Short mmCIF file of C-alpha atoms and ligand atoms in Angstrom, two decimals:
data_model
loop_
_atom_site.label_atom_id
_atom_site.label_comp_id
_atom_site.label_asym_id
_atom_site.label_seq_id
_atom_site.Cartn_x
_atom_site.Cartn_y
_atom_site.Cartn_z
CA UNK J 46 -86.52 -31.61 66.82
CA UNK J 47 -82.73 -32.51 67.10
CA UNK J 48 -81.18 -31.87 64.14
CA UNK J 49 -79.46 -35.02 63.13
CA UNK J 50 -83.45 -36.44 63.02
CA UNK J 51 -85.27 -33.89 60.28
CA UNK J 52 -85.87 -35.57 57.36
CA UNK J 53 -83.15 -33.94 54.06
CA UNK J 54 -86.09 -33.27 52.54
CA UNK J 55 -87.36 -30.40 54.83
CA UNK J 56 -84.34 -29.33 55.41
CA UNK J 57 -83.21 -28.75 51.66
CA UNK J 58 -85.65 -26.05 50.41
CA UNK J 59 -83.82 -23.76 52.81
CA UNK J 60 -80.95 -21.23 51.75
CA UNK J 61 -77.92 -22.50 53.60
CA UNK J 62 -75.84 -21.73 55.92
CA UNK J 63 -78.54 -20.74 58.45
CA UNK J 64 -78.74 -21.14 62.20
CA UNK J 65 -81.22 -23.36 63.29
CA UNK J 66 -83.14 -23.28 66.65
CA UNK J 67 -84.33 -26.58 68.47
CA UNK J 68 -87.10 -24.36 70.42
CA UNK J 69 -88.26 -27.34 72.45
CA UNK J 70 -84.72 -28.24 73.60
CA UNK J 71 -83.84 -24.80 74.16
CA UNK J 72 -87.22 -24.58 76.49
CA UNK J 73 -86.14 -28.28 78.62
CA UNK J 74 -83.00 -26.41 78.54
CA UNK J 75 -85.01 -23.19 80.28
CA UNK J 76 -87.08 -25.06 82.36
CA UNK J 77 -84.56 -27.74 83.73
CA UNK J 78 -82.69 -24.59 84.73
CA UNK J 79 -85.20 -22.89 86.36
CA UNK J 80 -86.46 -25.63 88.56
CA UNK J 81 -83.17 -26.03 89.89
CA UNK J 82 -82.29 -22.40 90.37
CA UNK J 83 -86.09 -22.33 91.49
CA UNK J 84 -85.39 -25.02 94.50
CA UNK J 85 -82.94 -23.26 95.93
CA UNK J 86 -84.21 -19.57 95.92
CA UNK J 87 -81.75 -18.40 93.59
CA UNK J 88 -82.32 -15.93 90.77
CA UNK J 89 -81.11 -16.55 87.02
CA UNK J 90 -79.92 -13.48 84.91
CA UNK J 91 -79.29 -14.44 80.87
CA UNK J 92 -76.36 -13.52 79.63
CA UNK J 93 -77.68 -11.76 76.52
CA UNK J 94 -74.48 -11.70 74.96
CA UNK J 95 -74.41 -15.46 74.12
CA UNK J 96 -77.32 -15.02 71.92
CA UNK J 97 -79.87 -12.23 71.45
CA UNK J 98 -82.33 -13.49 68.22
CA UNK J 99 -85.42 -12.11 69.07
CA UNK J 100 -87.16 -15.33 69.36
CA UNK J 101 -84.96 -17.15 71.50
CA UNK J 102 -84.73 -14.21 73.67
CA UNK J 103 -88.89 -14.48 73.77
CA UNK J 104 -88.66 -17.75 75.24
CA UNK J 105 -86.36 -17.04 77.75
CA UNK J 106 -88.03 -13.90 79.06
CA UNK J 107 -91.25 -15.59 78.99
CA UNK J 108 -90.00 -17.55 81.95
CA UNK J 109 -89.19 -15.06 84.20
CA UNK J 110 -85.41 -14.72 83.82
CA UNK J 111 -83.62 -11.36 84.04
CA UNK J 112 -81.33 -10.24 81.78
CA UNK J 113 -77.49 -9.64 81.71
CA UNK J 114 -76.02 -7.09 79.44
CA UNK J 115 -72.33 -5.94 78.26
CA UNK J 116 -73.53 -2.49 76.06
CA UNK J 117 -75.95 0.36 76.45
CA UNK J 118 -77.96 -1.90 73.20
CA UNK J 119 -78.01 -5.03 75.10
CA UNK J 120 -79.49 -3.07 78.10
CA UNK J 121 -82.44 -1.61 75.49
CA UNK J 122 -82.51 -4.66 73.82
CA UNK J 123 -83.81 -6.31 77.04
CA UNK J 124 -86.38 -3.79 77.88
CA UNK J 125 -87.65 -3.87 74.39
CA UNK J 126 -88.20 -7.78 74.60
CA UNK J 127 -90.07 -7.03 77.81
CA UNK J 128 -87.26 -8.27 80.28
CA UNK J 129 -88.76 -6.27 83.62
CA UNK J 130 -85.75 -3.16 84.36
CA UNK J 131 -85.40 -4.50 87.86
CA UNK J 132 -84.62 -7.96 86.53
CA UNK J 133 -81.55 -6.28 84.27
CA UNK J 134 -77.87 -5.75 85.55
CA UNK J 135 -74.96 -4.46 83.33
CA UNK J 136 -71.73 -5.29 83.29
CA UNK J 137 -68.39 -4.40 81.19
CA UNK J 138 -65.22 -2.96 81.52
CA UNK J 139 -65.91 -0.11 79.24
CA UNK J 140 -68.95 1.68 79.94
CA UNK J 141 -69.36 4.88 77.79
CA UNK J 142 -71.29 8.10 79.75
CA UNK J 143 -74.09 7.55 77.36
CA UNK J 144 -74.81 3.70 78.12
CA UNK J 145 -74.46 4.62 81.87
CA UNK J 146 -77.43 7.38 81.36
CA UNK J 147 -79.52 5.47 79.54
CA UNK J 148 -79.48 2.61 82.24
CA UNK J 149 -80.02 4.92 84.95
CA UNK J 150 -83.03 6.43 83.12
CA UNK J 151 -84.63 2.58 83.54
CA UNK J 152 -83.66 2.31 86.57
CA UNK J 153 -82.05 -1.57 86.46
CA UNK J 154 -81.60 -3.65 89.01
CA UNK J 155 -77.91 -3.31 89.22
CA UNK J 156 -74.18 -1.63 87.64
CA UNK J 157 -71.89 -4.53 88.16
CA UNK J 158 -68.41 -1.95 88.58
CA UNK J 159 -65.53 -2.92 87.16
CA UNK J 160 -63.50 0.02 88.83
CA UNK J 161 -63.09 3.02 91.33
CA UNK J 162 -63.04 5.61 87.98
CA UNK J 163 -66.20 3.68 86.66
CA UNK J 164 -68.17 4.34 90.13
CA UNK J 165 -67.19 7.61 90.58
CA UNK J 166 -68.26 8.36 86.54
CA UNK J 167 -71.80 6.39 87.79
CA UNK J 168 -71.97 8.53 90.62
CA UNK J 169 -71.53 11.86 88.75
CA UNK J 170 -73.86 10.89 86.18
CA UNK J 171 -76.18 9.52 88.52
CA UNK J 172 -75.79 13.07 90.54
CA UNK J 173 -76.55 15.41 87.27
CA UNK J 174 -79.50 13.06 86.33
CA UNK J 175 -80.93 13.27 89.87
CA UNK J 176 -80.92 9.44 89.81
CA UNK J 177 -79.43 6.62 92.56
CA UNK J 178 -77.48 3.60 90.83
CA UNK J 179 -77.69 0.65 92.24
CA UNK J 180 -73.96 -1.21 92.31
CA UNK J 181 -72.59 -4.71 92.50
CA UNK J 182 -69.04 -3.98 92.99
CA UNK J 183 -66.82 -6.93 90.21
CA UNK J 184 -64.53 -8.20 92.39
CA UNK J 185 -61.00 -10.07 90.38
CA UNK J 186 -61.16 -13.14 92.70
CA UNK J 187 -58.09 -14.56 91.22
CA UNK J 188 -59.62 -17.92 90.56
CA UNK J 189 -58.38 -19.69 87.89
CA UNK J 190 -61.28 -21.64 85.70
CA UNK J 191 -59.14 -23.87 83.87
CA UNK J 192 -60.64 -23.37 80.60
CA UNK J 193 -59.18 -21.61 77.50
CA UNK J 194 -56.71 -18.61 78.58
CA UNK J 195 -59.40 -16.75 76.03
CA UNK J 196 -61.86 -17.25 77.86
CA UNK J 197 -60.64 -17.23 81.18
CA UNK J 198 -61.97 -14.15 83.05
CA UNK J 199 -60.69 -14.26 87.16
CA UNK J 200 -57.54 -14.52 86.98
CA UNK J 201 -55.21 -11.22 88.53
CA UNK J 202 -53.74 -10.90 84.09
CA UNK J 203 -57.64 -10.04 83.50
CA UNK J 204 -58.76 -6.49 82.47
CA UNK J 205 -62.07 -7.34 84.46
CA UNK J 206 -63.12 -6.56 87.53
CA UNK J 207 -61.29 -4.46 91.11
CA UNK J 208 -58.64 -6.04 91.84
CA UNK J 209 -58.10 -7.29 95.79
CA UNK J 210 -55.13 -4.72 96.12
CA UNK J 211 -57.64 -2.23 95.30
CA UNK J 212 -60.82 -3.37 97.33
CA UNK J 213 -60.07 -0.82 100.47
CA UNK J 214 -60.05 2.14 98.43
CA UNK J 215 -62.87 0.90 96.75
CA UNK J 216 -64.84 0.16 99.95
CA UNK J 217 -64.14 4.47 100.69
CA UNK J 218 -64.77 5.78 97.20
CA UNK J 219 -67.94 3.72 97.83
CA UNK J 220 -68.78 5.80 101.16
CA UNK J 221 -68.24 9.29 99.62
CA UNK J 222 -70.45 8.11 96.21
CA UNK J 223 -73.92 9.89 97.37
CA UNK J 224 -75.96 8.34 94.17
CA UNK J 225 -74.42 5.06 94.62
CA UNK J 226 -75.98 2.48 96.56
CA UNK J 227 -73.70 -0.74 96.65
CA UNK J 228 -76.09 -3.94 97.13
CA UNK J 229 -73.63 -6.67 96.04
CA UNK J 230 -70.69 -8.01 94.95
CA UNK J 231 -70.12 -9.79 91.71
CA UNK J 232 -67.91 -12.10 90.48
CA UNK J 233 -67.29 -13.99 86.93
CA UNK J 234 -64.58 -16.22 86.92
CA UNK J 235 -64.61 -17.37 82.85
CA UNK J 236 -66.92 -19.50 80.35
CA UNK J 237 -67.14 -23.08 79.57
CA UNK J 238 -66.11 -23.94 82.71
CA UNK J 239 -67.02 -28.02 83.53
CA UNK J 240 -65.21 -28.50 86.30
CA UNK J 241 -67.57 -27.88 89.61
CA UNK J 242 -63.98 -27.42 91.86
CA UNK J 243 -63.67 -24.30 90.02
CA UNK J 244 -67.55 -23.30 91.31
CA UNK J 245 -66.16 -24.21 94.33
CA UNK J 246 -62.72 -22.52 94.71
CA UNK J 247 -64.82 -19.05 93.96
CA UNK J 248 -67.16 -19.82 96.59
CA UNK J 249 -64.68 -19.85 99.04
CA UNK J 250 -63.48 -16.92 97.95
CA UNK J 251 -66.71 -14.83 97.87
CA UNK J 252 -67.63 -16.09 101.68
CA UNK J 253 -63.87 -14.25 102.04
CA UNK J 254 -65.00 -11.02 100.09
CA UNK J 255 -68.36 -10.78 101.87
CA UNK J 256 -66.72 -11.17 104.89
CA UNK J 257 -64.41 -8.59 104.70
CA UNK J 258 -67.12 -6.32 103.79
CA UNK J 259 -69.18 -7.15 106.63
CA UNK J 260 -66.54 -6.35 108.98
CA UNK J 261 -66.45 -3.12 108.05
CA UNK J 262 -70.10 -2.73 108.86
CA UNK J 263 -71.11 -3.11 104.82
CA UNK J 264 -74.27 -5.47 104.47
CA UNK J 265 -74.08 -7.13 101.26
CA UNK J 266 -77.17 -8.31 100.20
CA UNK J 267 -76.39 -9.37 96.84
CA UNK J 268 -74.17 -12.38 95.92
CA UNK J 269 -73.70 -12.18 92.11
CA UNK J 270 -71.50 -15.04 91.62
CA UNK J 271 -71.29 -14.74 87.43
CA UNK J 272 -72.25 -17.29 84.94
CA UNK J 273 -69.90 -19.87 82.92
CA UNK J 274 -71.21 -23.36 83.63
CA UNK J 275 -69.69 -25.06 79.90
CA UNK J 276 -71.74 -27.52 77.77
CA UNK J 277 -70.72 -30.81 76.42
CA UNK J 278 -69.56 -29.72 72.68
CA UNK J 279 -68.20 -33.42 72.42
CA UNK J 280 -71.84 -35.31 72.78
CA UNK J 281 -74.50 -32.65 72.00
CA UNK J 282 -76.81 -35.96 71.69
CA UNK J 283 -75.58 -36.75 75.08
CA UNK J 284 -75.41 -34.25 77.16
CA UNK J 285 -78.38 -32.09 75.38
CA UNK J 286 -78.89 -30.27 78.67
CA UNK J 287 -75.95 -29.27 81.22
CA UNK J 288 -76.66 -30.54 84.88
CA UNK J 289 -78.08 -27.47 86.53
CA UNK J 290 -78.81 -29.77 90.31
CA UNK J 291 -75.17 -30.61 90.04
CA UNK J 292 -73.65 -26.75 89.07
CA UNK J 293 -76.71 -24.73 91.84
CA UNK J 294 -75.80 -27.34 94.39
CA UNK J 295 -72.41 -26.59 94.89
CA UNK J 296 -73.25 -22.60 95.25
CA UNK J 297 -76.24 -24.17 97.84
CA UNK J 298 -73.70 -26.37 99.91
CA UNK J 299 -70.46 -23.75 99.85
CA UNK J 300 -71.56 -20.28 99.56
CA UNK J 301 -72.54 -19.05 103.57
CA UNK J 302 -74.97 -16.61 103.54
CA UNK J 303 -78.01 -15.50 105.62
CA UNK J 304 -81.75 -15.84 104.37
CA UNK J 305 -81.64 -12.12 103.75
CA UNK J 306 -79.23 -12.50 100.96
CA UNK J 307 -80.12 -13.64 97.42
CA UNK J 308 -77.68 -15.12 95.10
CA UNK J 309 -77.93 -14.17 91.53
CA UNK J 310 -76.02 -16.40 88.45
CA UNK J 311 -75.49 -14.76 84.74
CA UNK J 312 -75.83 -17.80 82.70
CA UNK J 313 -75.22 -17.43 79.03
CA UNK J 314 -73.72 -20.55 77.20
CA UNK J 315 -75.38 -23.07 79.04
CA UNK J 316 -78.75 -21.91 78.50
CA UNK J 317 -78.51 -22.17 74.84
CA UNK J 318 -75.72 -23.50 72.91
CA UNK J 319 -77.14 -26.57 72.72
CA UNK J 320 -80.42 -25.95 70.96
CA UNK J 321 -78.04 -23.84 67.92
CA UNK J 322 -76.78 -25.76 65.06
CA UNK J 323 -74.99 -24.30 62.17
CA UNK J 324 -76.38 -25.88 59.14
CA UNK J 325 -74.26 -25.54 55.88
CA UNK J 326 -74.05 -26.99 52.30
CA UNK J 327 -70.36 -28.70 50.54
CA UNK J 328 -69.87 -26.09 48.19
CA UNK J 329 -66.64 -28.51 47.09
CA UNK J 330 -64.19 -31.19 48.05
CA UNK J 331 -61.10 -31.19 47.18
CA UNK J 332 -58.21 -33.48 48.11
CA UNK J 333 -55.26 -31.25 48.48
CA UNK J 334 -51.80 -33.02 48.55
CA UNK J 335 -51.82 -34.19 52.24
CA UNK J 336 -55.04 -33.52 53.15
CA UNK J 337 -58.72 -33.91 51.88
CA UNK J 338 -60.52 -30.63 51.99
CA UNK J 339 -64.67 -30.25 52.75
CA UNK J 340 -65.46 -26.58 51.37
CA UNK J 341 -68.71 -25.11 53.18
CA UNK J 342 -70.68 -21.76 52.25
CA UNK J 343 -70.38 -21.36 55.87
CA UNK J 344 -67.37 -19.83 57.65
CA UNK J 345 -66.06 -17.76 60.60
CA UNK J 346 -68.16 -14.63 59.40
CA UNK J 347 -70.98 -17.16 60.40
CA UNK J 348 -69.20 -18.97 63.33
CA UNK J 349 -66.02 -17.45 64.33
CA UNK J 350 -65.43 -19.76 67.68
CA UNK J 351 -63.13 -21.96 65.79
CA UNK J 352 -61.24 -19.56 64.69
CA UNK J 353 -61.13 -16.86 67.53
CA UNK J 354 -60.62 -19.62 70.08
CA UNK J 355 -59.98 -23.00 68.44
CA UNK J 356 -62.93 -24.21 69.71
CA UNK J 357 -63.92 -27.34 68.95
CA UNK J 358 -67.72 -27.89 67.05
CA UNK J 359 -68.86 -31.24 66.68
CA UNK J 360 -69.20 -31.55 62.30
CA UNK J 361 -71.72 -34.00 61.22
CA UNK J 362 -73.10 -35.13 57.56
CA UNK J 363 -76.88 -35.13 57.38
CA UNK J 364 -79.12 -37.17 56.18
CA UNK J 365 -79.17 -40.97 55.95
CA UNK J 366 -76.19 -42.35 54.06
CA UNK J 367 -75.43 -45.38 51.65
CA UNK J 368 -72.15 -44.38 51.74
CA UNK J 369 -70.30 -46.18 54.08
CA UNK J 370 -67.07 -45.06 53.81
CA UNK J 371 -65.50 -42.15 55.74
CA UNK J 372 -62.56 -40.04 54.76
CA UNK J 373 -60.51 -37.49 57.31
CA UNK J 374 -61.10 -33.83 56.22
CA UNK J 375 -60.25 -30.43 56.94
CA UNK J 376 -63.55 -28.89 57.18
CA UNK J 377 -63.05 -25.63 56.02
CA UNK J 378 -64.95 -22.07 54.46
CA UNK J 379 -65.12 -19.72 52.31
CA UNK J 380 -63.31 -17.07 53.79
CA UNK J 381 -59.98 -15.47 52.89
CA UNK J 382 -58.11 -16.37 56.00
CA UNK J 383 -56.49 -19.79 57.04
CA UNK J 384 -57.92 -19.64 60.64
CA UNK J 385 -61.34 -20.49 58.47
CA UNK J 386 -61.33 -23.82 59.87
CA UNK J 387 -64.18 -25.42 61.57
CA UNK J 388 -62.14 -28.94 62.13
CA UNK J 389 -58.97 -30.46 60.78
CA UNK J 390 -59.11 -34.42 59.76
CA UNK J 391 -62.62 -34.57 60.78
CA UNK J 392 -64.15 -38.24 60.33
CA UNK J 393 -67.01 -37.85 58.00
CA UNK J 394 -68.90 -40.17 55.34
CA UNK J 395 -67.05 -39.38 51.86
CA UNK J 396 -68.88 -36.21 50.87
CA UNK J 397 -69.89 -34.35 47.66
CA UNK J 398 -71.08 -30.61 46.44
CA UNK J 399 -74.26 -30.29 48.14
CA UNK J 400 -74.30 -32.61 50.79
CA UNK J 401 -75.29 -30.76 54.42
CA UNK J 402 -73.17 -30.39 57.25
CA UNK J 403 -74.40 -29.24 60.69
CA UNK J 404 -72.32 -27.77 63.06
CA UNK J 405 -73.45 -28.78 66.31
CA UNK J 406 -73.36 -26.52 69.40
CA UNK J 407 -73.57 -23.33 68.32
CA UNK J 408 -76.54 -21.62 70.08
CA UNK J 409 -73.94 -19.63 71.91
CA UNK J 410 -71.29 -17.34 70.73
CA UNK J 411 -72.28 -18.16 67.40
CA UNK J 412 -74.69 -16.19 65.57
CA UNK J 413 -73.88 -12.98 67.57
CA UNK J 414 -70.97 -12.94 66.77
CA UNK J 415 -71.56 -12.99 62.90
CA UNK J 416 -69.88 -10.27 60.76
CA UNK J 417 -70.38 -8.95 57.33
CA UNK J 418 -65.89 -9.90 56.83
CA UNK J 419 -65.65 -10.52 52.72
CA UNK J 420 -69.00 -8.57 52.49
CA UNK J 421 -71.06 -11.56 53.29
CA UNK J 422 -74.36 -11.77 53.50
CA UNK J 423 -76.96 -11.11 56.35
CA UNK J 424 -77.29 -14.63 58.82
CA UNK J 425 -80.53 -16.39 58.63
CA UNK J 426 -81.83 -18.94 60.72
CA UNK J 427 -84.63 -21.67 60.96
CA UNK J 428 -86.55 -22.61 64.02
CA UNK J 429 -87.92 -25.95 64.66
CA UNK J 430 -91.51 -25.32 63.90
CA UNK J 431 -90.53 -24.25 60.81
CA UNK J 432 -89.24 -27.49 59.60
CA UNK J 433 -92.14 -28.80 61.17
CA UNK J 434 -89.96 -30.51 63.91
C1 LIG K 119 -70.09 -13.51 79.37
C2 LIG K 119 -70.55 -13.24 80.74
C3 LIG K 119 -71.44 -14.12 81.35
C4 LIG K 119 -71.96 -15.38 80.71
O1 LIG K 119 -70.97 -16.32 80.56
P1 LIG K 119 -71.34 -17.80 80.07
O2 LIG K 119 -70.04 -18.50 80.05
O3 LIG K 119 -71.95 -17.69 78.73
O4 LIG K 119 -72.28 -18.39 81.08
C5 LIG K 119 -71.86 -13.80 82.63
N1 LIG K 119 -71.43 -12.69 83.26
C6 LIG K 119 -70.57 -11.83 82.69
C7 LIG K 119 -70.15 -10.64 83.43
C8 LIG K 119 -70.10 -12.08 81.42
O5 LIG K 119 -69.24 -11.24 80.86
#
């Protein structure tokens, strides 16, 4: 059940701040996703690194998406949660010699490499493990995605990916790599992105890229065009789901390819930050001399996207209120650090020690990236059937 909806008094027995899980919006969310991707042949792989609690990851493996990983753990963590090895590809800049054995061992579906050192270090490892890797070569296409410079991923600045200067002596390393098999090229141009032109513009660019490889008698038959369709973080009530027919149909109208050749998405974000809410108690409120202040037990050791990326969170007061009135606050935590800030003159009903406060949107990026900073405690969450939503 949304959030905003519980009743206080289910929510209140619970320990705040926790993460709670809408499981039936996060499985519309699933299955809105795959019926579109479904439609038009093309194959979903989920981002693990957006969010890897064990039950959400249940739900999303139990409809037949593969996974995406970043680390050797993410990679295991997939296999242990029953994500099928030829349904996994791995991707990163940094791949240690270890991670790269252990994925060769299960035998994934794909190495998405990030450059010529990385596929020669596959193809020695492969060669002394008398394995064959399977490679999607990360091609910079020097798109820009027009969202946050953070977050921005294709652009030639970006530490990901081969850059086009370097494709040709890629495309030879590639020849003399006798454990490497190259089946695709892949491509990730940045996160929260909500403008389809930017879908578009890469499109173009990877019928250029696949071209150029199939002139020089390369078949690709792999187009791993990335992830980073963006959510509505404005109107979570909204927008619950992101439109998948609108984001698969512009891959489906501009992307030329033959029947032979599958195209493959890594969608994180827009799988599940919407079913996520950070749900947090006033400790205090304090009204400083130019500002009022809301003081939460939650802070950036539980969500650190407002202050890694000033992201913006949606803040709402729960439960039905008599008070009328709203004040402006900074909506702040616990933590010693001024980025602690999860909004600044945030409209909210005039609020008191106690009161809950749900931070909307934070399926993704959010409890993953939790840390024990100021020696805080463990994160817990709450799923839906628990509150008996
Ligand atoms: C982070 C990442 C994704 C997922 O991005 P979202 O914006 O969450 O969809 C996909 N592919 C790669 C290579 C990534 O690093």
């Amino acid at each position: 059940m949304q959030i905003n909806k519980i009743s206080l008094d289910r929510l209140t027995p619970f320990e705040t701040p926790f993460y709670y899980y809408d499981m039936e919006l996060l499985n519309r969310t699933l299955q809105a996703a795959k019926v579109a991707a479904d439609k038009r042949g093309f194959h979903i792989h989920y981002a693990l690194k957006a969010n890897f609690n064990d039950k959400v990851l249940a739900a999303i493996q139990a409809l037949g998406f593969g996974a995406d990983c970043v680390s050797g753990n993410e990679v295991q963590k997939s296999i242990d949660s029953g994500f099928p090895a030829e349904q996994i590809t791995f991707a990163g800049v940094g791949k240690s010699d270890k991670e790269i054995s252990m994925a060769l061992k299960h035998q994934i579906f794909a190495f998405n490499v990030e450059s010529i050192e990385e596929l020669q270090v596959i193809d020695e490892i492969a060669a002394s493990l008398g394995e064959r890797a399977n490679v999607s070569l990360r091609i910079n296409p020097n798109v820009d995605a027009h969202t946050h410079h953070y977050i921005t991923t294709g652009l030639d600045e970006n530490k990901f990916g081969v850059p086009n200067s370097e494709l040709e002596q890629a495309a030879s390393v590639l020849r003399d790599c006798k454990h490497v098999d190259l089946v695709g090229l892949h491509f990730h141009v940045g996160s929260q992105i909500t403008d389809m032109n930017v879908f578009k513009s890469l499109c173009v660019k990877v019928n250029e890229w696949k071209n150029w490889f199939e002139e020089r008698g390369t078949t690709i038959k792999i187009l791993n065009v990335g992830g980073g369709l963006g959510v509505d973080y404005h109107h979570p009530d909204e927008n619950p789901i992101p439109d998948f027919e609108a984001y698969f149909d512009v891959f489906d109208k501009f992307l030329e390819r033959t029947p032979q050749q599958e195209v493959h998405f890594e969608l994180g974000r827009a799988l599940v930050a919407q079913s996520g809410t950070l749900v947090s108690r006033v400790l205090y409120s304090k009204s400083g001399v130019k500002k009022n202040f809301l003081i939460l037990d939650a802070g950036m050791t539980e969500l650190m996207r407002p202050a890694l990326y000033q992201a913006y969170h949606k803040i709402e007061r729960l439960g039905l209120s008599t008070e009328t009135s709203t004040l402006n606050y900074d909506v702040v935590g616990p933590i010693c650090e001024s980025s602690d800030c999860f909004g600044k003159e945030v409209s909210l009903p005039i609020s008191k020690r106690g009161d809950l406060i749900a931070i909307r949107t934070a399926g993704a990026y959010g409890e993953v990236m939790a840390s024990r900073y100021n020696l805080r405690e463990e994160i817990r969450y709450v799923f839906s059937e628990n509150v008996g939503g």
